[in-house]
Tab-separated table of C-alpha atoms in Angstrom:
chain	number	residue	atom	x	y	z
G	4	MET	CA	127.677	-78.220	-6.847
G	5	LYS	CA	128.199	-78.241	-10.590
G	6	LYS	CA	126.112	-81.932	-11.116
G	7	LEU	CA	123.438	-80.230	-8.270
G	8	VAL	CA	122.493	-77.849	-10.368
G	9	SER	CA	122.526	-79.253	-13.310
G	10	ILE	CA	120.256	-81.999	-12.013
G	11	LEU	CA	118.270	-78.926	-11.180
G	12	CYS	CA	117.872	-77.680	-14.106
G	13	ALA	CA	117.073	-81.067	-16.081
G	14	PHE	CA	113.542	-80.855	-13.195
G	15	ALA	CA	112.999	-76.947	-14.327
G	16	LEU	CA	112.702	-78.138	-17.778
G	17	VAL	CA	110.827	-81.043	-17.532
G	18	PHE	CA	108.126	-79.204	-15.276
G	19	SER	CA	108.444	-75.794	-18.114
G	20	LEU	CA	107.629	-78.799	-21.185
G	21	ALA	CA	105.089	-80.306	-19.296
G	22	GLY	CA	103.261	-76.768	-19.177
G	23	CYS	CA	103.418	-76.520	-22.110
G	24	GLY	CA	101.949	-79.397	-23.003
G	25	GLN	CA	99.172	-78.832	-20.900
G	26	GLU	CA	96.337	-76.117	-23.641
G	27	GLU	CA	94.097	-73.125	-21.060
G	28	LYS	CA	90.946	-74.848	-20.880
G	29	LYS	CA	88.637	-72.475	-21.883
G	30	PRO	CA	85.449	-71.788	-20.554
G	31	GLU	CA	82.106	-74.156	-22.360
G	32	LYS	CA	80.131	-71.941	-24.462
G	33	LYS	CA	76.680	-70.735	-22.899
G	34	VAL	CA	74.021	-71.960	-25.193
G	35	THR	CA	70.278	-70.238	-25.208
G	36	ILE	CA	67.116	-72.078	-25.617
G	37	THR	CA	63.716	-70.001	-25.618
G	38	ILE	CA	60.732	-71.209	-24.440
G	39	THR	CA	57.097	-69.318	-25.543
G	40	ALA	CA	54.525	-69.498	-22.671
G	41	ALA	CA	51.422	-68.357	-21.221
G	42	ALA	CA	51.583	-64.558	-20.068
G	43	SER	CA	49.586	-66.336	-16.410
G	44	LEU	CA	53.365	-68.462	-16.873
G	45	GLU	CA	55.374	-65.358	-16.192
G	46	LYS	CA	55.900	-65.056	-12.419
G	47	THR	CA	56.365	-68.846	-11.339
G	48	PHE	CA	58.878	-69.031	-14.493
G	49	GLU	CA	60.864	-66.235	-14.021
G	50	GLU	CA	61.086	-66.207	-10.220
G	51	THR	CA	61.675	-70.321	-9.205
G	52	LEU	CA	61.867	-72.411	-12.925
G	53	ILE	CA	64.680	-70.863	-14.667
G	54	PRO	CA	66.492	-70.285	-12.184
G	55	ARG	CA	65.981	-73.747	-11.300
G	56	PHE	CA	66.911	-75.396	-14.413
G	57	GLU	CA	69.748	-73.529	-15.563
G	58	LYS	CA	71.472	-74.160	-12.016
G	59	LYS	CA	70.562	-78.221	-13.204
G	60	TYR	CA	71.993	-77.423	-16.732
G	61	PRO	CA	75.180	-74.714	-15.672
G	62	ASN	CA	75.502	-74.184	-19.877
G	63	VAL	CA	72.482	-73.285	-20.907
G	64	ASN	CA	70.666	-69.510	-20.343
G	65	VAL	CA	67.025	-70.326	-20.799
G	66	LYS	CA	64.998	-66.724	-22.540
G	67	GLY	CA	61.605	-66.566	-21.705
G	68	VAL	CA	58.551	-65.270	-24.085
G	69	TYR	CA	55.484	-63.946	-22.816
G	70	ASP	CA	52.471	-62.898	-24.047
G	71	SER	CA	48.913	-64.567	-24.633
G	72	SER	CA	49.091	-67.953	-26.551
G	73	GLY	CA	46.380	-66.308	-29.685
G	74	LYS	CA	49.583	-63.915	-29.870
G	75	LEU	CA	53.026	-66.147	-29.669
G	76	GLN	CA	50.876	-68.831	-31.736
G	77	ILE	CA	51.131	-65.963	-34.758
G	78	GLN	CA	54.920	-65.206	-33.622
G	79	ILE	CA	55.851	-68.862	-34.058
G	80	GLU	CA	54.594	-69.091	-37.424
G	81	GLN	CA	56.117	-65.896	-38.367
G	82	GLY	CA	59.184	-67.198	-37.952
G	83	LEU	CA	60.070	-66.163	-34.252
G	84	ASP	CA	63.029	-68.186	-32.790
G	85	ALA	CA	61.545	-70.287	-29.554
G	86	ASP	CA	62.392	-74.368	-29.130
G	87	VAL	CA	59.425	-74.931	-26.539
G	88	PHE	CA	55.983	-73.270	-26.311
G	89	PHE	CA	54.012	-73.687	-23.317
G	90	SER	CA	50.258	-72.415	-24.345
G	91	ALA	CA	46.679	-72.162	-21.717
G	92	ALA	CA	44.501	-73.462	-24.155
G	93	THR	CA	45.053	-76.727	-26.708
G	94	LYS	CA	43.952	-75.035	-29.565
G	95	GLN	CA	46.560	-72.704	-30.139
G	96	MET	CA	48.422	-76.188	-29.549
G	97	ASP	CA	46.805	-78.352	-31.976
G	98	SER	CA	47.083	-75.018	-34.860
G	99	LEU	CA	50.030	-75.666	-34.231
G	100	VAL	CA	50.511	-78.887	-34.762
G	101	ASP	CA	48.157	-79.177	-37.960
G	102	GLU	CA	50.811	-76.676	-39.600
G	103	LYS	CA	53.491	-78.760	-38.688
G	104	LEU	CA	55.350	-76.255	-36.328
G	105	VAL	CA	55.257	-78.352	-33.231
G	106	ASP	CA	55.903	-81.618	-32.938
G	107	SER	CA	52.661	-83.207	-31.209
G	108	LYS	CA	54.509	-86.200	-30.168
G	109	SER	CA	56.655	-83.823	-27.772
G	110	ILE	CA	53.596	-82.401	-25.866
G	111	VAL	CA	52.208	-83.189	-22.602
G	112	ASN	CA	48.993	-81.839	-21.211
G	113	LEU	CA	50.373	-80.943	-17.683
G	114	LEU	CA	48.388	-78.435	-16.108
G	115	GLU	CA	44.786	-77.245	-15.373
G	116	ASN	CA	43.692	-73.972	-14.242
G	117	LYS	CA	40.271	-72.525	-13.255
G	118	LEU	CA	38.663	-69.076	-14.596
G	119	VAL	CA	37.094	-66.278	-12.200
G	120	LEU	CA	35.179	-63.374	-11.765
G	121	ILE	CA	37.303	-60.666	-9.708
G	122	LYS	CA	36.761	-57.704	-8.711
G	123	GLU	CA	39.150	-54.795	-7.378
G	124	LYS	CA	39.504	-55.198	-3.142
G	125	ASP	CA	38.273	-52.298	-2.257
G	126	THR	CA	35.054	-51.387	-5.703
G	127	LYS	CA	31.483	-51.080	-4.782
G	128	THR	CA	29.514	-53.440	-7.394
G	129	THR	CA	26.715	-55.229	-6.847
G	130	VAL	CA	27.818	-58.225	-8.838
G	131	LYS	CA	27.874	-61.312	-6.880
G	132	GLY	CA	28.939	-63.901	-9.540
G	133	ILE	CA	27.986	-64.294	-13.334
G	134	SER	CA	24.224	-64.636	-13.389
G	135	ASN	CA	24.519	-61.220	-12.712
G	136	ILE	CA	27.424	-59.567	-14.557
G	137	THR	CA	25.308	-57.259	-16.822
G	138	ASP	CA	24.258	-55.437	-13.757
G	139	ALA	CA	28.480	-54.099	-13.898
G	140	LYS	CA	29.543	-51.425	-15.906
G	141	MET	CA	32.742	-52.109	-17.216
G	142	ILE	CA	33.659	-55.520	-17.823
G	143	ALA	CA	37.182	-56.931	-18.568
G	144	VAL	CA	37.766	-59.597	-20.137
G	145	GLY	CA	40.699	-61.258	-22.718
G	146	ASP	CA	39.970	-60.203	-26.349
G	147	PRO	CA	38.719	-63.374	-27.940
G	148	GLU	CA	40.079	-64.096	-30.920
G	149	VAL	CA	43.811	-64.164	-29.485
G	150	VAL	CA	43.907	-64.339	-25.352
G	151	PRO	CA	42.764	-67.653	-24.882
G	152	ALA	CA	41.504	-66.277	-21.660
G	153	GLY	CA	39.090	-64.094	-23.005
G	154	GLN	CA	38.443	-67.226	-25.696
G	155	TYR	CA	37.085	-69.285	-22.570
G	156	ALA	CA	34.798	-65.971	-20.883
G	157	LYS	CA	33.146	-65.900	-24.265
G	158	ILE	CA	32.434	-69.314	-23.789
G	159	ALA	CA	30.702	-69.394	-20.097
G	160	LEU	CA	29.180	-65.891	-20.739
G	161	THR	CA	27.579	-67.127	-23.924
G	162	ASN	CA	26.468	-70.681	-21.965
G	163	ALA	CA	25.141	-68.019	-19.880
G	164	ASN	CA	23.190	-66.369	-21.485
G	165	THR	CA	24.938	-63.008	-20.540
G	166	TRP	CA	27.526	-62.113	-23.548
G	167	ASP	CA	25.693	-60.663	-26.419
G	168	ALA	CA	23.899	-58.517	-23.496
G	169	ILE	CA	26.928	-56.777	-22.542
G	170	GLN	CA	28.777	-56.185	-25.132
G	171	ASN	CA	28.460	-52.371	-24.999
G	172	LYS	CA	30.472	-52.651	-21.059
G	173	ILE	CA	32.817	-54.680	-22.649
G	174	SER	CA	36.439	-53.824	-22.209
G	175	LEU	CA	39.258	-56.307	-24.668
G	176	GLY	CA	42.492	-56.957	-23.202
G	177	GLY	CA	45.484	-57.913	-25.071
G	178	ASN	CA	46.617	-60.505	-22.711
G	179	VAL	CA	45.472	-61.668	-18.749
G	180	THR	CA	48.203	-59.800	-17.283
G	181	GLU	CA	46.310	-56.529	-19.376
G	182	VAL	CA	42.813	-57.483	-17.480
G	183	LEU	CA	43.759	-57.907	-14.272
G	184	SER	CA	46.468	-54.358	-13.908
G	185	TRP	CA	42.576	-52.910	-15.804
G	186	VAL	CA	40.573	-54.496	-12.104
G	187	GLU	CA	43.418	-53.721	-10.137
G	188	SER	CA	43.329	-49.948	-11.072
G	189	GLY	CA	39.351	-49.722	-10.887
G	190	SER	CA	39.156	-48.897	-14.380
G	191	ALA	CA	37.020	-52.549	-14.826
G	192	GLU	CA	34.471	-52.883	-12.097
G	193	VAL	CA	34.952	-57.181	-12.376
G	194	GLY	CA	37.173	-58.635	-14.919
G	195	LEU	CA	37.454	-62.609	-16.067
G	196	VAL	CA	40.861	-63.873	-15.548
G	197	TYR	CA	42.653	-67.316	-14.880
G	198	SER	CA	41.802	-68.266	-10.475
G	199	THR	CA	46.192	-68.342	-10.648
G	200	ASP	CA	46.465	-64.852	-11.809
G	201	ALA	CA	44.030	-63.504	-9.325
G	202	ALA	CA	45.789	-65.544	-6.687
G	203	SER	CA	49.485	-63.648	-7.696
G	204	SER	CA	47.414	-60.288	-6.906
G	205	SER	CA	46.788	-58.807	-3.458
G	206	LYS	CA	45.193	-56.027	-4.800
G	207	VAL	CA	41.677	-57.974	-6.294
G	208	ILE	CA	39.276	-60.677	-4.801
G	209	VAL	CA	37.481	-63.287	-6.825
G	210	LEU	CA	32.972	-62.667	-7.051
G	211	GLU	CA	33.066	-66.594	-8.457
G	212	LYS	CA	34.959	-69.497	-9.778
G	213	VAL	CA	33.653	-70.347	-13.002
G	214	ASN	CA	32.104	-74.199	-13.512
G	215	ASN	CA	33.427	-75.898	-16.357
G	216	ASN	CA	30.070	-76.666	-16.433
G	217	LEU	CA	29.388	-73.381	-18.434
G	218	LEU	CA	32.500	-74.075	-20.486
G	219	ASP	CA	33.347	-76.511	-23.387
G	220	THR	CA	36.733	-77.372	-22.197
G	221	PRO	CA	38.959	-77.437	-19.323
G	222	VAL	CA	41.400	-74.715	-18.989
G	223	ILE	CA	44.533	-76.616	-20.566
G	224	TYR	CA	47.989	-76.063	-20.371
G	225	PRO	CA	49.994	-78.030	-23.101
G	226	VAL	CA	53.777	-77.806	-23.138
G	227	GLY	CA	55.943	-79.326	-27.498
G	228	ARG	CA	58.403	-78.806	-28.674
G	229	VAL	CA	58.936	-76.488	-31.861
G	230	THR	CA	60.084	-78.487	-34.624
G	231	LYS	CA	62.677	-75.709	-36.627
G	232	THR	CA	63.972	-76.283	-33.161
G	233	LYS	CA	68.324	-76.185	-33.418
G	234	GLN	CA	68.586	-77.492	-29.575
G	235	LYS	CA	66.170	-80.702	-29.983
G	236	GLU	CA	67.017	-82.107	-26.710
G	237	LEU	CA	67.709	-79.087	-24.834
G	238	ALA	CA	63.658	-78.834	-25.099
G	239	ASN	CA	63.423	-82.509	-24.672
G	240	ASN	CA	65.086	-81.819	-21.187
G	241	LEU	CA	63.219	-78.151	-20.150
G	242	ILE	CA	59.790	-80.782	-21.152
G	243	LYS	CA	60.648	-82.992	-19.185
G	244	PHE	CA	62.201	-81.053	-15.699
G	245	LEU	CA	58.613	-78.905	-16.176
G	246	GLN	CA	57.500	-82.830	-15.248
G	247	THR	CA	59.110	-83.592	-12.990
G	248	LYS	CA	58.566	-83.526	-8.909
G	249	GLU	CA	59.727	-80.137	-7.988
G	250	SER	CA	58.845	-78.330	-10.873
G	251	LYS	CA	54.596	-79.702	-10.152
G	252	ASP	CA	54.556	-79.067	-6.598
G	253	THR	CA	55.808	-75.552	-7.554
G	254	PHE	CA	53.049	-75.142	-10.063
G	255	LYS	CA	51.108	-76.343	-7.116
G	256	LYS	CA	51.791	-73.434	-4.993
G	257	SER	CA	51.381	-70.741	-7.670
G	258	GLY	CA	47.091	-72.158	-7.694
G	259	PHE	CA	47.341	-74.821	-10.490
G	260	THR	CA	46.381	-78.492	-10.953
G	261	ILE	CA	48.109	-80.929	-12.224
G	262	CYS	CA	46.349	-82.916	-15.367
G	263	LYS	CA	46.738	-86.654	-13.867
């Protein structure tokens, strides 16, 4: 009996020592990366793309910062802690490249959007399109100084010889989402936004899709890595993820066209 007890104690000691030799695994610390993106991308990222990326990379949190590309450009210039920049125009991206704040080799021209003229669905207006936009009493447009949609709108209206004629009728929005909300509420009779913004709202209808002939360049969305990122590999992974077929299909469902 004493021999059996000794054997059992010996086994217990062995298993006890084995257990002491194993350190308890600590959960892997999550890393946060920040993508600064045009306001017109917010819904697509927050509802679909970010959750999908975080599922693929469980140790990563993605923070989205959304606004007009011009305002985001200024924030990056002022030292915003960002890893990826997704602009609604090449102008802002090019400026950051010139300032060496975005790595030129990382840039991909990924999406194309369209500029559209909209009205709130129940608003009574005689405006049919750009040709008679001067008939409107109030026109919502993004501020051309900082909002790419506003820059495109100014170019289109200038080329249509109507920009100067509507200066006393324009209400300038800080981003394209603000312009959309003004039209939705009826505070502006018509407005110029992206087709994806119009598609996201059940409160507006499109009066006209602006022909690219009225624009100097198509509405291109480039994405690139911020030079000062401390998470270069993860930033690259996010940019690659946005180019996958699954991500491209999501962008298409949101109304974007994929650049070739």
